[in-house]
Coordinates of C-alpha atoms and ligand atoms in Angstrom, one line a residue:
M17 CA 4.7 -10.0 -5.6
G18 CA 1.3 -8.7 -6.8
E19 CA 0.9 -7.2 -10.3
R20 CA 0.1 -3.6 -9.2
S21 CA 3.1 -3.6 -6.8
S22 CA 5.4 -4.9 -9.6
N23 CA 4.1 -2.3 -12.0
I24 CA 4.7 0.7 -9.6
I25 CA 8.1 -0.7 -8.6
N26 CA 9.1 -0.6 -12.3
R27 CA 7.9 3.0 -12.6
D28 CA 9.7 4.0 -9.5
D29 CA 12.9 2.5 -10.9
K30 CA 12.6 4.7 -13.9
V31 CA 11.9 8.1 -12.2
I32 CA 13.1 8.2 -8.6
G33 CA 16.8 8.7 -7.8
T34 CA 18.5 6.1 -5.7
S35 CA 19.9 8.9 -3.5
M36 CA 16.6 9.0 -1.7
K37 CA 16.1 5.2 -1.3
I38 CA 17.1 2.5 1.1
R39 CA 14.9 -0.4 0.0
L40 CA 14.9 -3.5 2.1
F41 CA 11.8 -5.2 0.7
P42 CA 9.3 -4.6 -2.2
L43 CA 6.6 -2.8 -0.3
V44 CA 4.2 -0.5 -2.2
A45 CA 1.9 0.8 0.5
D46 CA -1.7 1.6 -0.2
K47 CA -3.3 2.2 3.2
A48 CA -2.5 1.6 6.9
S49 CA -4.4 1.2 10.1
G50 CA -3.3 0.5 13.7
C51 CA -0.1 -1.6 13.3
T52 CA -1.0 -2.9 9.8
I53 CA 0.0 -1.7 6.4
T54 CA -1.8 -3.0 3.3
D55 CA -0.1 -3.0 -0.1
V56 CA -1.6 -2.0 -3.4
D57 CA -2.4 -5.6 -4.1
G58 CA -4.4 -6.0 -0.9
K59 CA -1.7 -8.0 1.1
E60 CA -1.5 -7.1 4.8
Y61 CA 1.7 -6.7 6.8
L62 CA 2.2 -6.4 10.5
D63 CA 4.5 -3.4 10.9
F64 CA 7.3 -3.8 13.5
S65 CA 9.0 -0.7 12.2
A66 CA 6.3 2.1 12.5
N67 CA 8.0 3.3 9.3
W68 CA 11.3 4.1 11.0
A69 CA 9.7 4.9 14.4
V70 CA 7.4 7.6 13.1
A71 CA 4.0 6.0 13.7
N72 CA 4.3 5.8 17.5
I73 CA 0.5 6.0 17.8
G74 CA -0.1 3.7 14.9
Y75 CA -1.7 4.5 11.6
G76 CA -5.0 6.2 11.0
N77 CA -5.7 7.4 14.5
P78 CA -9.1 9.1 14.4
D79 CA -8.1 11.9 16.9
I80 CA -5.1 12.9 14.6
I81 CA -7.3 12.8 11.5
K82 CA -9.8 15.0 13.1
A83 CA -7.3 17.5 14.5
I84 CA -5.5 17.8 11.2
S85 CA -8.7 18.1 9.1
E86 CA -10.1 20.8 11.3
Q87 CA -6.8 22.8 11.2
V88 CA -6.5 22.5 7.5
Q89 CA -10.0 24.0 7.1
K90 CA -9.1 26.9 9.4
N91 CA -5.6 27.8 8.3
S92 CA -3.4 25.2 6.6
F93 CA -0.3 27.4 6.5
A94 CA 1.3 30.5 7.8
S95 CA 5.0 30.9 7.9
F96 CA 5.7 30.8 11.6
A97 CA 9.0 32.7 11.1
T98 CA 6.9 35.9 10.5
T99 CA 3.3 35.0 11.5
I100 CA 2.4 33.5 14.9
T101 CA 0.0 30.6 15.0
E102 CA -1.4 29.5 18.4
P103 CA -1.1 25.7 17.9
T104 CA 2.7 26.1 17.4
V105 CA 3.1 28.1 20.6
E106 CA 0.9 25.7 22.5
L107 CA 3.0 22.7 21.3
A108 CA 6.2 24.5 22.3
E109 CA 4.7 25.1 25.8
K110 CA 3.9 21.4 26.1
L111 CA 7.4 20.4 25.0
V112 CA 9.1 22.8 27.4
D113 CA 7.1 21.1 30.2
K114 CA 8.1 17.7 29.0
L115 CA 11.8 18.5 29.5
Q116 CA 12.1 18.5 33.2
T117 CA 15.1 20.6 33.9
N118 CA 15.9 23.6 36.1
Y119 CA 16.8 26.3 33.6
D120 CA 15.1 28.6 31.2
K121 CA 14.0 26.7 28.1
K122 CA 12.8 27.4 24.6
V123 CA 11.9 25.5 21.5
W124 CA 13.1 25.7 17.9
F125 CA 10.9 24.0 15.2
G126 CA 12.0 22.4 11.9
L127 CA 10.8 19.8 9.4
S128 CA 13.1 16.8 9.8
G129 CA 15.5 15.3 12.3
S130 CA 18.4 16.4 10.1
D131 CA 17.6 20.1 10.2
A132 CA 17.0 19.9 13.9
N133 CA 20.6 18.5 14.3
D134 CA 21.8 21.4 12.0
C135 CA 20.2 23.8 14.5
I136 CA 22.5 22.6 17.2
F137 CA 25.5 22.5 14.8
K138 CA 24.9 26.1 14.0
L139 CA 23.7 27.6 17.2
V140 CA 25.9 26.1 19.9
P141 CA 29.1 27.7 18.5
L142 CA 27.2 31.0 18.1
A143 CA 25.9 30.8 21.7
T144 CA 29.1 29.6 23.3
G145 CA 32.0 30.9 21.1
R146 CA 33.3 27.4 21.2
R147 CA 33.8 25.9 17.7
R148 CA 34.1 22.2 18.2
F149 CA 31.8 19.2 18.8
I150 CA 32.3 15.7 20.0
S151 CA 30.0 13.0 18.7
Y152 CA 30.1 9.2 18.2
F153 CA 31.2 6.4 15.9
G154 CA 28.0 4.9 14.6
S155 CA 25.8 7.9 15.3
Y156 CA 23.2 8.9 12.8
H157 CA 22.1 12.6 13.0
G158 CA 20.9 13.2 9.5
Q159 CA 21.8 13.7 5.9
T160 CA 22.2 17.5 5.6
I161 CA 25.7 18.9 5.7
G162 CA 25.6 19.9 9.4
S163 CA 23.9 16.7 10.6
L164 CA 26.1 14.4 8.5
T165 CA 29.2 16.2 9.8
L166 CA 28.0 15.3 13.3
S167 CA 27.3 11.7 12.2
G168 CA 29.6 8.8 12.5
H169 CA 27.6 6.2 10.6
T170 CA 28.8 4.4 7.5
A171 CA 25.8 5.9 5.6
Q172 CA 27.4 9.4 5.9
A173 CA 31.1 8.4 5.5
K174 CA 31.0 9.1 1.8
F175 CA 30.9 12.8 2.6
I176 CA 33.6 15.0 4.1
G177 CA 31.2 17.4 5.8
S178 CA 32.3 20.6 7.4
G179 CA 33.3 21.9 10.8
A180 CA 35.3 20.5 13.7
V181 CA 33.7 17.3 14.9
T182 CA 35.7 14.7 16.7
K183 CA 34.2 11.2 16.9
I184 CA 34.7 8.9 19.7
P185 CA 33.8 5.2 20.2
Y186 CA 30.2 4.7 21.3
P187 CA 29.8 2.3 24.3
Y188 CA 29.0 -0.6 22.1
C189 CA 29.8 -3.1 24.8
Y190 CA 29.0 -6.2 22.7
R191 CA 31.9 -5.1 20.4
C192 CA 34.1 -3.0 22.7
L193 CA 36.8 -1.3 20.7
F194 CA 39.0 -1.4 23.8
R195 CA 38.5 -5.2 24.1
K196 CA 37.1 -4.8 27.6
E197 CA 34.1 -6.3 29.3
Y198 CA 31.3 -4.1 30.8
E199 CA 31.4 -3.4 33.9
S200 CA 34.9 -4.5 34.7
C201 CA 36.1 -2.0 32.1
N202 CA 35.4 0.9 34.5
L203 CA 34.3 2.9 31.4
M204 CA 37.8 3.1 30.0
C205 CA 36.2 4.7 26.9
L206 CA 35.5 7.7 29.0
D207 CA 39.1 7.8 30.2
Y208 CA 40.0 8.0 26.6
L209 CA 37.8 11.0 26.1
E210 CA 39.2 12.8 29.1
N211 CA 42.9 11.8 28.7
E212 CA 43.4 11.6 24.9
V213 CA 40.6 13.3 23.1
F214 CA 40.6 16.5 25.2
T215 CA 44.4 16.6 25.1
Y216 CA 45.1 15.9 21.4
L217 CA 41.9 16.5 19.4
S218 CA 39.3 18.7 21.0
P219 CA 40.4 21.0 23.9
P220 CA 37.5 21.2 26.3
E221 CA 37.7 25.0 26.4
D222 CA 36.9 25.0 22.6
T223 CA 34.3 22.2 22.7
G224 CA 30.8 23.5 22.7
A225 CA 28.9 20.3 23.0
I226 CA 28.9 16.5 23.1
I227 CA 26.0 15.1 21.1
I228 CA 24.8 11.5 21.8
E229 CA 21.9 9.2 21.2
A230 CA 21.0 7.5 24.5
I231 CA 20.2 4.4 22.4
Q232 CA 22.2 4.5 19.2
C233 CA 19.6 3.3 16.7
D234 CA 20.8 3.4 13.1
G235 CA 24.2 2.4 14.5
G236 CA 22.7 -0.9 15.7
V237 CA 20.1 -0.3 18.5
I238 CA 22.7 0.0 21.2
P239 CA 21.7 1.4 24.6
A240 CA 24.5 3.4 26.3
P241 CA 24.9 2.1 29.9
I242 CA 23.3 4.4 32.4
N243 CA 26.5 4.9 34.3
Y244 CA 28.2 5.9 31.1
L245 CA 25.6 8.7 30.5
Q246 CA 25.9 9.8 34.2
R247 CA 29.7 10.1 34.0
L248 CA 29.5 11.8 30.7
R249 CA 27.3 14.4 32.3
E250 CA 29.9 14.9 35.1
I251 CA 32.7 15.3 32.5
C252 CA 30.6 17.9 30.6
D253 CA 29.8 19.8 33.8
K254 CA 33.5 19.9 34.8
H255 CA 34.4 21.6 31.5
N256 CA 31.1 23.6 30.9
I257 CA 30.5 21.6 27.8
Y258 CA 26.8 21.2 26.7
L259 CA 25.5 17.6 26.7
I260 CA 22.9 17.2 23.9
F261 CA 20.7 14.2 23.3
D262 CA 19.4 13.3 19.8
E263 CA 16.1 11.7 20.6
V264 CA 14.8 11.8 17.0
K265 CA 14.2 8.1 16.9
I266 CA 13.7 7.0 20.5
G267 CA 11.9 10.2 21.9
V268 CA 8.2 10.7 22.3
G269 CA 7.5 7.7 24.5
R270 CA 9.1 4.8 22.7
T271 CA 11.4 3.7 25.5
G272 CA 8.6 4.0 28.1
K273 CA 9.7 7.4 29.2
F274 CA 9.0 10.5 27.1
F275 CA 12.7 10.9 26.4
G276 CA 15.1 8.0 26.5
F277 CA 17.8 9.8 28.4
E278 CA 15.4 10.1 31.4
Y279 CA 16.5 6.6 32.5
A280 CA 19.9 8.1 33.4
E281 CA 18.3 10.8 35.6
I282 CA 20.5 13.6 34.3
E283 CA 19.7 17.0 32.8
P284 CA 20.6 17.5 29.2
D285 CA 21.3 21.0 27.9
A286 CA 19.1 20.4 24.8
V287 CA 17.1 17.6 23.3
I288 CA 16.6 17.1 19.6
F289 CA 13.3 15.5 18.5
G290 CA 11.6 14.6 15.2
K291 CA 10.1 11.6 13.5
P292 CA 7.0 10.6 15.7
I293 CA 6.3 14.0 17.2
A294 CA 3.6 14.9 14.6
S295 CA 2.7 11.4 13.5
G296 CA 4.1 11.8 10.0
M297 CA 3.4 15.5 9.4
P298 CA 6.7 17.3 8.8
L299 CA 7.9 18.5 12.2
S300 CA 11.1 18.3 14.2
G301 CA 12.7 20.5 16.8
V302 CA 15.0 21.2 19.6
V303 CA 14.0 22.0 23.2
G304 CA 16.7 23.2 25.5
R305 CA 18.5 26.1 27.1
S306 CA 17.1 29.5 26.0
N307 CA 20.6 30.8 25.5
I308 CA 21.2 28.3 22.8
L309 CA 17.9 28.8 21.0
D310 CA 18.0 32.6 21.4
A311 CA 21.5 32.7 19.7
G312 CA 20.8 35.6 17.3
V313 CA 17.7 36.5 15.3
A314 CA 16.8 34.6 12.1
T315 CA 19.8 32.3 12.5
H316 CA 18.1 29.0 11.5
L317 CA 14.9 29.7 9.6
L318 CA 12.9 27.2 7.5
T319 CA 9.9 28.8 5.8
T320 CA 7.3 26.0 6.4
A321 CA 8.7 24.9 9.9
G322 CA 6.2 24.9 12.8
N323 CA 3.2 25.3 10.5
P324 CA -0.1 25.1 12.3
V325 CA -1.1 21.7 10.7
S326 CA 2.1 20.0 11.9
A327 CA 1.8 21.7 15.3
T328 CA -1.8 20.5 15.7
A329 CA -0.8 17.0 14.8
G330 CA 1.9 17.3 17.4
I331 CA -0.5 18.4 20.1
A332 CA -2.9 15.6 19.2
T333 CA 0.0 13.0 19.2
L334 CA 0.9 14.0 22.7
E335 CA -2.7 13.6 23.8
V336 CA -3.1 10.2 22.2
I337 CA 0.1 8.9 23.9
E338 CA -1.2 10.2 27.3
K339 CA -4.8 9.1 27.0
G340 CA -3.9 5.7 25.6
N341 CA -1.2 5.1 28.3
L342 CA 1.1 4.2 25.4
M343 CA 4.3 4.6 27.4
A344 CA 3.2 2.1 30.0
N345 CA 2.2 -0.2 27.1
A346 CA 5.7 0.3 25.6
I347 CA 7.3 -1.0 28.8
D348 CA 4.9 -3.9 29.3
V349 CA 4.8 -5.1 25.6
G350 CA 8.4 -4.2 25.1
K351 CA 9.5 -6.5 27.9
Y352 CA 7.3 -9.3 26.5
M353 CA 8.8 -8.8 23.1
K354 CA 12.4 -8.7 24.4
D355 CA 11.9 -11.9 26.4
K356 CA 10.6 -13.7 23.4
L357 CA 13.5 -12.5 21.3
E358 CA 15.9 -13.7 24.0
S359 CA 14.5 -17.2 23.6
L360 CA 15.4 -17.0 19.9
K361 CA 19.0 -16.4 20.9
D362 CA 19.0 -19.8 22.6
R363 CA 17.6 -21.6 19.6
Y364 CA 19.5 -20.0 16.7
Q365 CA 23.2 -19.9 16.2
I366 CA 23.0 -16.7 14.1
V367 CA 21.1 -14.7 16.8
G368 CA 24.0 -13.0 18.7
D369 CA 22.6 -10.3 20.9
V370 CA 19.2 -8.8 22.0
R371 CA 19.1 -5.4 23.6
G372 CA 16.9 -2.3 24.0
K373 CA 14.4 -0.5 26.2
G374 CA 10.6 -0.4 25.9
L375 CA 9.6 -0.7 22.3
V376 CA 13.0 -0.1 20.8
V377 CA 14.7 -3.5 20.5
G378 CA 17.6 -4.8 18.4
L379 CA 18.5 -8.3 17.4
E380 CA 22.1 -8.6 16.2
I381 CA 22.7 -11.3 13.6
V382 CA 26.1 -12.9 13.5
K383 CA 27.7 -15.8 11.6
D384 CA 28.7 -17.4 14.8
K385 CA 28.0 -16.5 18.5
N386 CA 31.6 -17.0 19.5
T387 CA 33.4 -15.1 16.8
K388 CA 30.5 -12.5 16.7
E389 CA 31.4 -12.0 13.0
P390 CA 28.6 -9.7 11.6
A391 CA 26.2 -11.4 9.1
P392 CA 24.8 -8.7 6.9
R393 CA 23.6 -10.9 4.1
E394 CA 21.8 -13.2 6.4
T395 CA 20.2 -10.2 8.0
A396 CA 19.0 -8.9 4.7
K397 CA 17.6 -12.3 3.9
I398 CA 15.7 -12.5 7.2
T399 CA 14.2 -9.1 6.5
F400 CA 13.2 -10.2 3.0
Q401 CA 11.7 -13.5 4.1
A402 CA 9.9 -12.0 7.0
F403 CA 8.3 -9.6 4.5
Q404 CA 7.2 -12.6 2.4
N405 CA 5.6 -13.9 5.6
G406 CA 3.7 -10.6 6.2
L407 CA 6.0 -8.9 8.7
I408 CA 7.9 -5.6 8.3
I409 CA 11.1 -5.7 10.2
P410 CA 14.0 -3.5 8.8
Y411 CA 17.6 -3.7 9.7
V412 CA 20.2 -1.1 10.8
G413 CA 23.7 -1.1 12.2
V414 CA 27.2 0.0 11.1
Y415 CA 27.6 -3.6 9.9
S416 CA 24.0 -3.8 8.5
N417 CA 23.3 -6.7 10.8
V418 CA 20.8 -5.6 13.4
L419 CA 17.1 -6.2 13.1
E420 CA 15.4 -3.1 14.5
F421 CA 12.1 -3.4 16.3
T422 CA 10.3 -0.1 16.6
P423 CA 6.6 -1.0 16.3
P424 CA 3.7 1.4 17.0
L425 CA 3.4 1.8 20.8
M426 CA -0.1 0.4 20.9
L427 CA 1.2 -3.1 19.7
N428 CA -0.4 -5.8 21.8
K429 CA 1.0 -9.2 23.0
A430 CA -1.0 -11.2 20.5
Q431 CA 0.6 -9.1 17.7
V432 CA 4.0 -9.8 19.2
D433 CA 3.3 -13.5 19.1
E434 CA 2.1 -13.3 15.5
G435 CA 5.1 -11.2 14.4
I436 CA 7.7 -13.3 16.2
A437 CA 6.3 -16.5 14.7
K438 CA 6.7 -14.9 11.2
L439 CA 10.2 -13.8 12.1
E440 CA 11.2 -17.2 13.5
S441 CA 10.1 -18.9 10.4
A442 CA 12.2 -16.5 8.4
I443 CA 15.3 -17.0 10.6
D444 CA 14.8 -20.8 10.3
D445 CA 14.7 -20.6 6.5
V446 CA 17.8 -18.4 6.4
E447 CA 19.7 -20.7 8.8
K448 CA 18.8 -23.6 6.5
G449 CA 20.0 -21.7 3.4
K450 CA 16.6 -21.5 1.8
I451 CA 16.9 -17.9 0.7
S452 CA 19.2 -17.1 -2.2
E453 CA 21.4 -14.1 -2.9
K454 CA 19.3 -13.6 -6.0
D455 CA 16.2 -13.1 -3.8
I456 CA 17.8 -10.1 -2.2
E457 CA 19.8 -8.7 -5.1
R458 CA 17.4 -5.8 -5.6
F459 CA 17.7 -4.7 -2.0
T460 CA 20.8 -2.6 -1.5
G461 CA 20.2 -1.9 2.2
W462 CA 22.5 0.4 4.0
Ligands
PMP105 N1 18.7 11.5 14.4 C1 18.4 10.3 14.6 C2 18.7 9.7 15.9 C3 17.8 9.5 13.6 O1 17.5 8.2 13.8 C4 17.5 10.1 12.3 C5 16.9 9.3 11.2 N2 17.1 8.0 11.2 C6 17.8 11.5 12.2 C7 18.4 12.2 13.2 C8 17.5 12.2 10.9 O2 16.2 12.4 10.8 P1 15.5 12.7 9.4 O3 15.7 11.5 8.5 O4 14.0 13.0 9.7 O5 16.1 14.0 8.8

């Protein structure tokens, strides 16, 4: 590690609380461009994470820089709660158009994925008079009280939360809790929802919404089967329960469609977005049924939410995605990447599963392919060693054993080759026992 990085890491240790850290490698970023981050000692890293799926259009895009700079000079802030700014309204109009459903729609804006999930947590009971929610084992909806209550991830399990949320098993078919195989299971996990959960835990007439990630990301990059989402929609329709998709990580083009749920060709009642929408400027939101987002006046207000700088960055982000055909690239390069990762599965005993859509791909690391025993330490070592090789590849999962690939959507095939070569060398070193526990002791992970 370089001297400047080492110095800043020591200072960070002294003054920043661990509550806001999940450190997987010793990166002290200085600048970034395209798909590359340069640290304060001048070392370059290829970024397969896009900083947790925020930099969908890559770093330092000139159109974004121009849009933000011009807006800052005009009016950097007006509290949208009280003062209307045109870019905010324009972005909402564009998002309403992106959600192709046949009902009246509106938008709510916030600052982070967590507060957007809180919006649903507060407004659905207000709009429907129904007090309960259903969400999923392994789901990550955020760290505020409402969003952590909705979450089923180990990261939030330290907290009790508040409110009536029943969690049900996510269709994690690689590790089915019902010990079934997809598709011969006939989606027994949804029979459990209909027969047991509705009967004993969350009566449908008091259940306002089911909230789901179409690909459960922090839970381990697990795509829900399409027929699972379709049948879930039917169940919700039968009981007038809203079906809400949290697209904070996979939305805004990453899967090759604007929203990941679109692969299931169903209509959600609301969609939660965040992370990449404004390319790093603080912005999140919900787009969905007007009657949810019109539930009361001043019922979910954040002073700086929807400010014109973030909104302008949002509009520019949508334009860059469209002009650069980034969704088509996500499909093409994503397939190339996934195929290459599949070939690693054949070569390494610890590579258990490869899954994903577009440019959101997961590689599950196990001790042994047959037992599928999760291998979190090996995963942390791969991430650490890949970093030494100049590749940023974080890990997620309720067992902390899934490498998560969410690179900028303009990644090209040569960069895939370069990154996977660095990754393969790291996997090889880990399989041969070359990385020690001491190497990763600083990195607590999830
Ligand atoms: N929802 C999902 C699906 C997420 O992946 C995350 C963050 N990982 C959140 C919500 C919370 O977003 P934020 O950290 O911006 O509050």
